[in-house]
GROMACS .gro file of C-alpha atoms in nm:
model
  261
    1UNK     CA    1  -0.265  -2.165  -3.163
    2UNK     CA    2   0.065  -1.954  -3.101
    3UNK     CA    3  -0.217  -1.678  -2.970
    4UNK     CA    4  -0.325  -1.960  -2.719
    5UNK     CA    5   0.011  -2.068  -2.606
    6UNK     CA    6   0.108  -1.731  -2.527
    7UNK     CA    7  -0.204  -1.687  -2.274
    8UNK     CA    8  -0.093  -2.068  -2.148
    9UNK     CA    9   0.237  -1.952  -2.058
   10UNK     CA   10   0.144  -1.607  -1.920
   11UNK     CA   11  -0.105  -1.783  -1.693
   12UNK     CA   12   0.181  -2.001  -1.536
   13UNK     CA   13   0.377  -1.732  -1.504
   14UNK     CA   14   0.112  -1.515  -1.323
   15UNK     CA   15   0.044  -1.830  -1.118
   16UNK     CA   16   0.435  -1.888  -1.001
   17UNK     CA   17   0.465  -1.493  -0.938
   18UNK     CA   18   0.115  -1.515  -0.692
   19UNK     CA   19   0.294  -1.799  -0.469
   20UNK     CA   20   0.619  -1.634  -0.473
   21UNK     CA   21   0.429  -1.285  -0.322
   22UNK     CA   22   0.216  -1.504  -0.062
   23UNK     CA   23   0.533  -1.633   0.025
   24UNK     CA   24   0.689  -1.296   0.062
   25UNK     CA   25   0.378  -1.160   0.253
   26UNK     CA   26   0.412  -1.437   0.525
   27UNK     CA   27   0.792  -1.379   0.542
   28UNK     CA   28   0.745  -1.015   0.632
   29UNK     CA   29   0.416  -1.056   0.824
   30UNK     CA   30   0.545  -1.368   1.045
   31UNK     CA   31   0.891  -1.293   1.116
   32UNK     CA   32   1.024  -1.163   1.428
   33UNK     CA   33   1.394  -1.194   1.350
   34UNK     CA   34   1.500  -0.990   1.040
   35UNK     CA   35   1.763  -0.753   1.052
   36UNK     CA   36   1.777  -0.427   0.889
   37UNK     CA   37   1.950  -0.542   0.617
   38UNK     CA   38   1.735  -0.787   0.532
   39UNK     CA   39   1.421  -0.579   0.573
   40UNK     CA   40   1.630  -0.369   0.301
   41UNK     CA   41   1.691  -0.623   0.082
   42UNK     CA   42   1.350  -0.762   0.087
   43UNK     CA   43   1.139  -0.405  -0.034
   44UNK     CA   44   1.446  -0.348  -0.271
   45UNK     CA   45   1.305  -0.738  -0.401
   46UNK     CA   46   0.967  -0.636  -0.420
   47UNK     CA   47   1.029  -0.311  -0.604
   48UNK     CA   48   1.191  -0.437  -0.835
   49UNK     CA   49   0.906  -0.711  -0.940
   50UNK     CA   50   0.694  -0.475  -0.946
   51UNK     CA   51   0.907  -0.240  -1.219
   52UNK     CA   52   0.971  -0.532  -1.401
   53UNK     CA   53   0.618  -0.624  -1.468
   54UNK     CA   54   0.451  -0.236  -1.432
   55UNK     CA   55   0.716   0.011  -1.562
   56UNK     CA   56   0.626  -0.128  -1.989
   57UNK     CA   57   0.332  -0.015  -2.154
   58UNK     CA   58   0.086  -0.115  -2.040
   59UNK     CA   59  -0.106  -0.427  -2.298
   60UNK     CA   60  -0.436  -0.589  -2.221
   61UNK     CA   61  -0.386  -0.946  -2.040
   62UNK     CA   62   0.019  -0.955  -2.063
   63UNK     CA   63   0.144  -1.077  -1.757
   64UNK     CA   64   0.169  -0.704  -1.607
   65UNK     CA   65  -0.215  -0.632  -1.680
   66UNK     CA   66  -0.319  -0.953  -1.490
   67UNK     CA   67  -0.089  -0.899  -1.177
   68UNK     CA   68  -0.093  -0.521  -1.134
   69UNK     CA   69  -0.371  -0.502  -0.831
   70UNK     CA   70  -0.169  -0.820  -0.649
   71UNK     CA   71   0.155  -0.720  -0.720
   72UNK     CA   72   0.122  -0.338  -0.598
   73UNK     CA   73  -0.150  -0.478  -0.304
   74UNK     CA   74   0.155  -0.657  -0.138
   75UNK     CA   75   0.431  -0.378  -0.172
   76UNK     CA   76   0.226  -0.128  -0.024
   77UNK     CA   77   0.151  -0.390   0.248
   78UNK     CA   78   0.492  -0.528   0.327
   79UNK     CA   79   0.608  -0.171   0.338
   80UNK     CA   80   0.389  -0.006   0.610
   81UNK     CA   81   0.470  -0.351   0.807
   82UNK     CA   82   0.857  -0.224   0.766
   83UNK     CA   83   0.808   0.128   0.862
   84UNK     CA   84   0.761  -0.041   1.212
   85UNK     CA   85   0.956  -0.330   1.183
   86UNK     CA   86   1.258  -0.141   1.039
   87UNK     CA   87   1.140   0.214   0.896
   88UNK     CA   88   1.348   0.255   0.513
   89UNK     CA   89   1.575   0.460   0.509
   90UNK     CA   90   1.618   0.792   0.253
   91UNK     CA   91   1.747   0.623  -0.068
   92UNK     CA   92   1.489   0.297  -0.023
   93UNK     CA   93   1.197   0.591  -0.037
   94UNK     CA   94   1.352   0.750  -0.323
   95UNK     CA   95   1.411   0.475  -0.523
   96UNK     CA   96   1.023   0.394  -0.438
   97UNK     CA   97   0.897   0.717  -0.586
   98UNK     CA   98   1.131   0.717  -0.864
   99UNK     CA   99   0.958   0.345  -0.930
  100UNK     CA  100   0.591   0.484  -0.916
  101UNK     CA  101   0.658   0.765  -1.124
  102UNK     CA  102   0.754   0.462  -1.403
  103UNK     CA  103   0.391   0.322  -1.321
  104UNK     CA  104   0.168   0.658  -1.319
  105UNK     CA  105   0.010   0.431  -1.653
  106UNK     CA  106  -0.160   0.205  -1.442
  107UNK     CA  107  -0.486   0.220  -1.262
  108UNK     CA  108  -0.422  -0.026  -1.019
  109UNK     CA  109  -0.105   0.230  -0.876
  110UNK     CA  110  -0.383   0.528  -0.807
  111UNK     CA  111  -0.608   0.236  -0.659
  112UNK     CA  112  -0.334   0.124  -0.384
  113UNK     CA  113  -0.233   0.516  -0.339
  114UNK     CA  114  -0.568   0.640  -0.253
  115UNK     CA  115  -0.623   0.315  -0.009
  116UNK     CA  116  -0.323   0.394   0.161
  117UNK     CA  117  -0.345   0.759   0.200
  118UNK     CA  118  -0.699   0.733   0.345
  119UNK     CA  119  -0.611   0.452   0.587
  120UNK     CA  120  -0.266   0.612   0.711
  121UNK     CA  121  -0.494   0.930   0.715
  122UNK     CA  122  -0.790   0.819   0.956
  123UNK     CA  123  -0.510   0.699   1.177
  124UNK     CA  124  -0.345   1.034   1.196
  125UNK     CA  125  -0.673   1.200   1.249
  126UNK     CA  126  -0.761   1.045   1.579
  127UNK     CA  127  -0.392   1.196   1.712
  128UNK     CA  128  -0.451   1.507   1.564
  129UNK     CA  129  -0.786   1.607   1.663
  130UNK     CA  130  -0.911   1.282   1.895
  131UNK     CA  131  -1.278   1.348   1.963
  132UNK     CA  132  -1.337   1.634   1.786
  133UNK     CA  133  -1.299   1.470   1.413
  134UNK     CA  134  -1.547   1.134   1.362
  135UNK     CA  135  -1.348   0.815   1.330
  136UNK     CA  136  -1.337   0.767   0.934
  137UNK     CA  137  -1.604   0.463   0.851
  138UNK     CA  138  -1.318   0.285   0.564
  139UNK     CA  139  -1.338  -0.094   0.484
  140UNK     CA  140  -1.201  -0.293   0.752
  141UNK     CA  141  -0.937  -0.419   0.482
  142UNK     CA  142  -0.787  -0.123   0.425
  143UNK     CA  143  -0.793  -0.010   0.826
  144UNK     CA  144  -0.584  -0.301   0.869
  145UNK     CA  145  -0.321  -0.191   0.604
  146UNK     CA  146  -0.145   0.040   0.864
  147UNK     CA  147  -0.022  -0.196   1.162
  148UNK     CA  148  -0.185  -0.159   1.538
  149UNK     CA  149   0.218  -0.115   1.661
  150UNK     CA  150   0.268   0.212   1.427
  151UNK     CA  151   0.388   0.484   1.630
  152UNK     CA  152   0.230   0.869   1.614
  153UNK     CA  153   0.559   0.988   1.460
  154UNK     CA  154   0.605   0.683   1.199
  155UNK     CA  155   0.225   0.739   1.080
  156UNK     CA  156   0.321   1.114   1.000
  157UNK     CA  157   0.609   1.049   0.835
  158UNK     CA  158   0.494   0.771   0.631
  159UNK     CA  159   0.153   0.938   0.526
  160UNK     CA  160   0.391   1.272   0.384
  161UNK     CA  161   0.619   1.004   0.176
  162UNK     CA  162   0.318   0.778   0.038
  163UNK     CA  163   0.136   1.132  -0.030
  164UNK     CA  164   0.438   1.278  -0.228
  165UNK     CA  165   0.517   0.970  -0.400
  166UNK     CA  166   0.311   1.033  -0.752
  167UNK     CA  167   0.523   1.354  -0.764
  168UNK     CA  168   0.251   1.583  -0.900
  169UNK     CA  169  -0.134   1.457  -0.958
  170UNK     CA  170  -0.135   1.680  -1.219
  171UNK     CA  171   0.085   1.547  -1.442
  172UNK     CA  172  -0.167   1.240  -1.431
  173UNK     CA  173  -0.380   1.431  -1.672
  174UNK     CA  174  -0.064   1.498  -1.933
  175UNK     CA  175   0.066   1.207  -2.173
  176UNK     CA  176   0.368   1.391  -2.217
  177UNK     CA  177   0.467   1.374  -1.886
  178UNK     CA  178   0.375   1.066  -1.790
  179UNK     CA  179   0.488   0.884  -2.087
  180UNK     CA  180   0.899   1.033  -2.035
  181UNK     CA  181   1.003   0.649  -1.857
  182UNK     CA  182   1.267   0.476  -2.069
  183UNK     CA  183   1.028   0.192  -2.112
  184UNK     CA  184   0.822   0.397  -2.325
  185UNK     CA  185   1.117   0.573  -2.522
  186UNK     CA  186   1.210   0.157  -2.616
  187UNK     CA  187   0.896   0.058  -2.720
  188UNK     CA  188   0.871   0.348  -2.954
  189UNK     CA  189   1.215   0.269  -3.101
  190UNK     CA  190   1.124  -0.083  -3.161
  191UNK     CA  191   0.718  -0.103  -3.220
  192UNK     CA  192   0.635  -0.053  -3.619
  193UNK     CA  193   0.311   0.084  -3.485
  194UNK     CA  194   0.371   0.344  -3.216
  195UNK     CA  195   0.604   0.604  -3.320
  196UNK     CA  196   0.615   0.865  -3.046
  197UNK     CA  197   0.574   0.741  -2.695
  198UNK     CA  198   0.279   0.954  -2.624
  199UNK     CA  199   0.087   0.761  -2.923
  200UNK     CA  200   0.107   0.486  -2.668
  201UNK     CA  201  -0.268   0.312  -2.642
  202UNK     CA  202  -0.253   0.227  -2.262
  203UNK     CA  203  -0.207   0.646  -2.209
  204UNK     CA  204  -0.601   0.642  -2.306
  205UNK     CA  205  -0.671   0.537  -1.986
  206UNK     CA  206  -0.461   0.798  -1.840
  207UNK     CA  207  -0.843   1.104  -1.818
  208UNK     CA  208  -0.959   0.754  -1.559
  209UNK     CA  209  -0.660   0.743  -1.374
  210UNK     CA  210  -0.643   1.131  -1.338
  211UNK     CA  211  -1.006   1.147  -1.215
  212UNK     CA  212  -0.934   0.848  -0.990
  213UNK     CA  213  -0.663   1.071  -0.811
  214UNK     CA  214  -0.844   1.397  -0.798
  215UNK     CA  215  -1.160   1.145  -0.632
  216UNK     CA  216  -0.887   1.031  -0.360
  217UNK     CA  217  -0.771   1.434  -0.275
  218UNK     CA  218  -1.127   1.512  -0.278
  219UNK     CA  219  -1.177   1.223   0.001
  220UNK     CA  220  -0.878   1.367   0.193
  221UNK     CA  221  -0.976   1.742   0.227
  222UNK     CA  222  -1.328   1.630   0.331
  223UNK     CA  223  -1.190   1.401   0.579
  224UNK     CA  224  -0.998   1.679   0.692
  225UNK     CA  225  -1.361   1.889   0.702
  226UNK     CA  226  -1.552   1.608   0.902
  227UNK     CA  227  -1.767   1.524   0.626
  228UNK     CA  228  -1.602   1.240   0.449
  229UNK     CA  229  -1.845   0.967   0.618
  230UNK     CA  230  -2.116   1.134   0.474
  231UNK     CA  231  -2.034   1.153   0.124
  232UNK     CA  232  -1.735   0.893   0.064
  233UNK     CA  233  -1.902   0.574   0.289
  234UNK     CA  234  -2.011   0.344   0.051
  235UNK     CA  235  -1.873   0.483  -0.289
  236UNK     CA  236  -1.494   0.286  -0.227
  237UNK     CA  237  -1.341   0.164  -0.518
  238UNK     CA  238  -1.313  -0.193  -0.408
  239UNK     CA  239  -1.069  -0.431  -0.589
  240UNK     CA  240  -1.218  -0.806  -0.606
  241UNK     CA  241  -1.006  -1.036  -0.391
  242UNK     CA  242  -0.853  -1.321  -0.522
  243UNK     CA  243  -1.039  -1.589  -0.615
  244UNK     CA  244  -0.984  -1.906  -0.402
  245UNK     CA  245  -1.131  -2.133  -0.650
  246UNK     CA  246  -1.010  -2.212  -1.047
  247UNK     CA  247  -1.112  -1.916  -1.214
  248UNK     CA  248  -1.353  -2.163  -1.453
  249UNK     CA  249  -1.580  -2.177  -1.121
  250UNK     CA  250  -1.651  -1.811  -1.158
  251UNK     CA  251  -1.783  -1.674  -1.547
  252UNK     CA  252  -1.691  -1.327  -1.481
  253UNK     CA  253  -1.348  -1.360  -1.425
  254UNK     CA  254  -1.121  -1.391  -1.730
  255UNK     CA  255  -0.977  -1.753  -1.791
  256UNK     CA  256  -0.636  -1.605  -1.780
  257UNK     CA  257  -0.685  -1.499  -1.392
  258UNK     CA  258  -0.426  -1.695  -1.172
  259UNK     CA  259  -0.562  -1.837  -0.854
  260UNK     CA  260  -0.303  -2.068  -0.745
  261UNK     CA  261  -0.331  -2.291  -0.415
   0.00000   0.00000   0.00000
């Protein structure tokens, strides 16, 4: 029973944080007025939901677990809408890299990296080389990720910061590394069964995530060769979207998936 109430009440919290991000999204997407301030204020919001719920260990259906894809899907978004609506400034990019370094433990982080670098990417091709690189055949979804209004210059400078924000792939590959976050350091202290931090269970995942990154390089360099179409189109790793229906309509999805109204 107490196992059951716990899923209850992480399902209604999962469901309150989805409404308060769709409200956020149509905030940033629909407003015309915000100042720079606000715009400041508002990605300082959103990354600090996301550390909140990504930066712990990661533990199979917590709260973090079921909202990683959603919560990660709408920074990334919100933020290449403020590069043009009011680029972030030196310490707001910072502060974003120090934050993703705390998340290098979840897949969903490479998942939103690699979308974003191959999106801002095809972009920068067509001003780089115009006609003599092939447009880059991505799903429309992630196309639309980098705004229509996004200058030459604010593609190239946002594609270096999103590319440099893992620090070094590498270390994707090393518990050790990735594992030196403060959240890991407390849950050694207080957990009776994980002693050092790089004992951690969710760092198993860690060979996946690596490979996940070195697949998303791998799709940069050949876009940079001309041959991505040929040997990426197709083979995307695709997130499901959310469900628009009670997740007891569809088997397949876990019972604890939110999909509020």
């Amino acid at each position: 029973k107490s196992r059951q109430a716990a899923q209850e009440t992480i399902h209604r919290q999962a469901v309150v944080c989805h409404r308060v991000l769709r409200r956020v999204q149509e905030l940033a997407q629909q407003s015309q007025i915000m100042e720079r301030d606000t715009w400041d204020t508002l990605l300082s919001f959103l990354l600090a939901i996301n550390d909140a719920l990504l930066a712990p260990p990661a533990i199979k259906d917590d709260v973090g677990d079921q909202l990683c894809e959603r919560v990660l899907g709408v920074l990334y978004e919100i933020w290449l809408i403020a590069c043009v609506k009011s680029f972030p400034g030196p310490t707001l990019w910072k502060t974003f890299q120090e934050m993703c370094m705390n998340w290098r433990h979840r897949t969903g982080l490479v998942t939103q990296w690699n979308r974003v670098n191959i999106a801002l990417l095809a972009r920068q091709l067509t001003f780089m080389y115009g006609g003599k690189m092939p447009q880059l055949n991505i799903p429309k979804e992630d196309a639309e990720l980098v705004p229509e209004q996004m200058t030459k210059e604010c593609i190239a400078q946002a594609s270096y910061r999103f590319l440099n924000s893992l620090g070094n792939p590498v270390e994707l590959s090393k518990p050790d590394k990735v594992c030196q976050t403060q959240q890991f350091f407390q849950y050694a202290i207080v957990s009776d069964s994980v002693i050092d931090p790089t004992h951690h269970p969710c760092l198993h995942s860690l060979p996946t995530i690596f490979f996940k990154a070195m697949k998303g390089i791998s799709a940069m360099v050949d876009a940079y060769l001309g041959t991505y179409n040929s040997l990426h189109c197709g083979t995307h790793d695709r997130v499901a979207p959310e469900a628009e229906q009670p997740s007891s309509v569809s088997p397949p999805l876990s019972p604890l998936t939110p999909t509020p109204p």
